[in-house]
Every structure is written in structure tokens, then in C-alpha cells.
């Protein structure tokens, strides 16, 4: 069984095809998916999916690319995450690629999420793009890591260097790889995936974005996470079942879910 640790199946283009998407998950042995929140106005539909489907979990957070959206307070995030199906805080982090100018508000928003994670004990889902030095620095300053009494979390859709992965792993974080890894142009990232131990790894689709080979160009969906796992298995020279089992165990350990899936 595989778990998609990061998807956006509440987005209208996927939500409109939900029965089909859940069927593809089942036929591809994808047992669970984590539907990740990107802003507060759309959070009710994320929570709704998790409440309606036993195998869908959810998070609460405001994405760093969402500039004109209500700013969350620590109290908002703590209150909204007080639900058994809300297992993480995020996605949060820094993105200096999509936005320019004075991005102090992004760093403040990131600190707010880390404080909520420390308060609730729920792990962080961190997005970082063209901002790895500031991301790691703020994680350290705010005590995001398990080494500093934080709840740890996951560096999602990882595309940074091995040094950044190692700095995050030292803080107790997991590294999540997406459908970018199999791309022919992603040789450096493949070297990072080879070096990150399976014990610290999660897999994800980030759907509807980033369809992996052989579906590149199509709309992505959680069922396709199987192809990410198969590619990583080949890269590491291990059976796909081993990647499936280990990343599934990691997911349940990180998000403190007691029952392992069958
Ligand atoms: Zn992201
Ligand atoms: Zn995302």
C-alpha cells in the first residue's frame, strides 16, 4: 500500500472527479492521502473531504504564495487544527520564486505556523522554493525541529540540495519526493533521493500539479503516487514493496496515527 502524503483533491478540477479519483487510488493500492490546506477560506472543503472519507486526512495552513488572503494567527491555527482528522500544520514555508519584493510577511506567516505546530504538537508541512537558507534559519530560530522540542514535519515536494535535506533531517524532518524526481532533467534531485535513507522519506503527488512519468502532461492525482515509489525503488535498487512499506510506516509515525493500515 502507498500513501500520497501531499495532494490538493479539494481543488475544483479534482473535486469534480472525486469518485473516479478514489477509484484510481484503490486500483493503484494507494490506501491513504493527505489533503493539504492552502488558505483559510477554502479550509472547510478540505476538512469536509477528511470528514467524509475515512482514508483522507487533512491539514490546516496558509500557503506562502497566497498573498491576498486572510492572515492566520497562531490561535486560528490551533483552534482549526483541534480535530482528529487534521494531522498537520501547513502548507507553510517560503517561496521567493513565485513572488518578489519585500517578503517579510511570508517569513512572519511561516513563524506563525511553526508556533502553532509547537503548541499543538502537530507536524509541519513545509514548502520551500528559492529560499532554502531562510527556510532552514527560521526553522532553527523558531524551534521547529524535534531536536528543539518542536513537532518536526516534512519538507514537501523536495527539490533542494542534499545539504538542505541533511539540515532538515538533523531537525527530525522527513523529506518528501514528488513526480519531479523521475523527470529526465532531474539528475541532481535523483542523486539527493538516492542519498536520503528510506527511513526518512515520504512520497507525494502534489496533485493536481506535476504528473509523473508516464502521465506527464495529464492532470495529476493521488493514485499516481505509485509511479513515484516505483521510480525511487528502481533508483535505490530495492523492491517497490519495500518503498511502499517504509514510506507508509514513516507517514504513520510522523503524523502519530496509531493504527497502521492493512
Ligand atoms: Zn507546495
Ligand atoms: Zn501543495
XYZ file of C-alpha atoms and ligand atoms in Angstrom:
264
model
C 0.000 0.000 0.000
C 1.139 3.521 -0.861
C 0.253 6.828 0.788
C 0.090 10.167 -1.028
C 1.463 12.476 1.672
C 0.533 15.700 -0.176
C -2.322 16.418 -2.574
C -4.971 19.078 -3.221
C -8.015 16.977 -4.120
C -10.266 19.757 -2.795
C -9.272 21.936 -5.808
C -12.308 22.159 -8.134
C -10.653 20.336 -11.061
C -10.059 17.264 -8.857
C -13.095 17.581 -6.570
C -15.333 17.423 -9.663
C -13.927 13.944 -10.464
C -13.741 12.671 -6.879
C -15.405 9.226 -7.335
C -13.064 8.462 -10.244
C -10.063 9.710 -8.237
C -10.898 7.490 -5.262
C -11.318 4.520 -7.651
C -7.872 5.079 -9.179
C -6.395 5.271 -5.677
C -7.954 1.896 -4.847
C -6.847 0.194 -8.062
C -3.279 1.541 -7.639
C -3.094 0.366 -3.988
C -2.970 3.924 -2.618
C -4.525 3.429 0.809
C -4.492 6.998 2.175
C -3.968 10.596 1.076
C -3.297 13.827 2.954
C -5.299 16.733 1.525
C -3.294 19.891 2.224
C -4.850 23.258 3.058
C -3.624 26.388 1.224
C -5.817 29.129 2.728
C -8.459 29.646 5.403
C -11.488 30.449 3.175
C -11.143 27.034 1.453
C -10.307 25.131 4.634
C -13.923 23.941 5.200
C -13.888 21.972 1.932
C -10.546 20.359 2.905
C -11.945 19.372 6.301
C -15.181 18.193 4.653
C -13.286 15.694 2.492
C -11.471 14.297 5.519
C -14.715 14.020 7.466
C -16.493 12.213 4.616
C -13.726 9.721 3.787
C -12.003 7.585 6.425
C -8.792 7.277 4.367
C -8.390 11.005 3.626
C -6.558 13.129 6.198
C -6.206 16.918 6.151
C -4.036 19.809 7.345
C -4.663 23.465 8.128
C -2.455 26.302 6.911
C -1.928 29.211 4.526
C 0.443 28.741 1.576
C 3.300 31.271 1.127
C 2.172 32.021 -2.462
C -1.257 33.275 -1.305
C -0.713 36.992 -0.883
C -4.239 38.429 -0.753
C -5.850 36.117 1.746
C -6.793 36.405 5.431
C -3.670 36.165 7.584
C -3.885 33.341 10.145
C -2.996 33.880 13.802
C -1.417 31.206 15.972
C -4.778 30.968 17.791
C -6.677 30.426 14.487
C -4.397 27.545 13.507
C -4.507 25.973 16.968
C -8.319 26.175 17.050
C -8.876 24.871 13.490
C -6.419 22.003 13.945
C -8.270 20.717 17.012
C -9.897 17.850 15.110
C -8.860 14.168 14.866
C -8.610 14.251 11.043
C -6.400 17.389 10.995
C -2.982 15.822 11.380
C -0.605 18.610 10.279
C 0.014 22.370 10.123
C 0.624 23.728 6.615
C 1.391 24.024 3.951
C 3.659 26.804 5.030
C 7.170 27.992 4.270
C 8.877 30.416 1.902
C 8.680 30.895 -1.857
C 10.976 33.545 -3.341
C 10.462 32.127 -6.841
C 6.805 32.963 -7.374
C 6.751 36.324 -5.575
C 9.172 39.235 -5.409
C 9.637 42.373 -3.311
C 9.565 42.654 0.462
C 8.508 39.201 1.595
C 8.795 39.817 5.325
C 5.073 38.934 5.566
C 5.912 35.448 4.237
C 8.544 34.950 6.930
C 6.133 36.190 9.624
C 3.419 33.842 8.359
C 5.904 30.955 8.427
C 6.838 31.764 12.053
C 3.126 31.779 12.963
C 2.721 28.242 11.588
C 5.802 26.966 13.437
C 4.453 28.421 16.709
C 1.096 26.697 16.110
C 2.892 23.422 15.396
C 4.837 23.677 18.661
C 1.631 24.463 20.577
C -0.423 21.625 19.103
C 2.322 19.020 18.637
C 1.106 18.584 15.035
C 3.944 18.325 12.466
C 4.642 20.965 9.801
C 4.259 20.597 6.031
C 6.953 22.892 4.632
C 7.108 24.321 1.116
C 10.421 25.918 0.159
C 11.417 27.305 -3.225
C 14.441 29.521 -3.977
C 14.542 30.255 -0.240
C 16.273 27.319 1.432
C 18.740 29.303 3.580
C 15.978 31.467 5.125
C 13.701 28.419 5.478
C 16.264 26.444 7.477
C 17.264 29.527 9.519
C 13.663 30.276 10.554
C 13.015 26.586 11.342
C 16.018 26.726 13.676
C 15.133 30.124 15.200
C 11.564 29.034 15.959
C 12.455 25.548 17.212
C 10.515 23.660 14.543
C 12.626 20.525 14.918
C 12.203 17.605 17.266
C 15.750 18.399 18.462
C 14.363 21.689 19.872
C 11.093 20.389 21.326
C 9.122 21.009 18.137
C 6.875 18.551 16.338
C 9.088 18.169 13.242
C 7.378 17.580 9.931
C 8.067 17.144 6.251
C 9.889 19.112 3.542
C 7.333 18.610 0.788
C 7.945 18.305 -2.979
C 11.658 18.434 -2.237
C 13.839 19.979 -4.987
C 16.750 21.382 -2.951
C 20.317 20.146 -2.408
C 21.459 17.265 -0.234
C 22.876 19.793 2.263
C 19.396 21.275 2.756
C 17.918 17.774 3.120
C 20.532 16.909 5.719
C 19.925 20.123 7.700
C 16.190 19.289 7.773
C 16.784 15.640 8.699
C 19.032 16.756 11.580
C 15.985 18.611 12.923
C 13.971 15.388 12.700
C 12.194 16.265 9.451
C 11.227 13.846 6.686
C 11.908 14.531 3.003
C 9.012 14.034 0.573
C 9.671 13.326 -3.101
C 7.172 14.005 -5.883
C 6.698 13.262 -9.564
C 9.540 15.695 -10.325
C 12.135 13.050 -9.370
C 11.571 10.812 -12.438
C 11.947 13.739 -14.884
C 14.912 13.279 -17.234
C 16.130 16.784 -16.317
C 16.184 15.969 -12.581
C 19.550 14.183 -12.339
C 20.732 16.210 -9.314
C 17.468 15.581 -7.490
C 17.756 11.865 -8.253
C 21.173 11.903 -6.558
C 19.554 13.515 -3.498
C 16.781 10.873 -3.455
C 19.427 8.173 -3.648
C 21.248 9.643 -0.630
C 18.185 10.215 1.579
C 17.569 7.000 3.546
C 14.190 5.312 3.032
C 13.634 5.645 6.799
C 13.398 9.455 6.367
C 11.370 9.525 3.166
C 7.765 10.222 2.197
C 6.214 10.220 -1.279
C 3.597 12.552 -2.730
C 1.911 13.775 -5.898
C 1.226 17.464 -5.062
C -1.708 16.845 -7.415
C -3.295 18.390 -9.436
C 0.220 19.676 -10.275
C 3.202 17.708 -11.584
C 2.016 14.462 -13.152
C 4.858 11.892 -13.059
C 6.098 9.806 -15.981
C 4.171 8.032 -17.650
C 1.346 10.544 -17.112
C 3.374 13.718 -17.720
C 1.202 16.436 -19.259
C -2.001 14.948 -17.815
C -3.687 16.223 -14.669
C -2.055 14.577 -11.657
C -3.988 12.678 -8.961
C -3.172 10.706 -5.764
C -3.298 7.288 -7.494
C -0.206 8.267 -9.488
C 1.978 8.312 -6.349
C 2.626 4.658 -7.108
C 4.821 5.724 -10.051
C 6.942 7.938 -7.772
C 7.508 4.954 -5.459
C 8.366 2.655 -8.358
C 10.922 5.128 -9.686
C 12.571 5.519 -6.267
C 12.659 1.727 -5.866
C 14.487 1.401 -9.191
C 16.867 4.227 -8.267
C 17.737 2.564 -4.952
C 17.712 -0.965 -6.361
C 15.098 -2.238 -3.891
C 11.648 -3.812 -4.422
C 8.751 -1.355 -4.802
C 7.048 -3.120 -1.854
C 9.910 -2.023 0.384
C 9.453 1.638 -0.616
C 5.697 1.247 -0.143
C 6.001 -0.307 3.308
C 8.708 2.024 4.618
C 7.117 5.281 3.405
C 3.758 4.125 4.768
C 5.291 3.388 8.181
C 7.048 6.776 8.109
C 3.762 8.552 7.397
C 2.023 6.884 10.329
C 4.963 7.515 12.661
C 5.366 11.194 11.708
C 1.669 12.029 11.998
C 1.239 9.940 15.177
C -1.542 7.761 13.791
C -1.777 4.607 15.899
C -3.349 2.112 13.529
C -1.070 1.009 10.720
C -3.047 0.490 7.521
C -3.567 -3.050 6.238
Zn 3.919 23.340 -2.021
Zn 0.870 21.678 -2.149
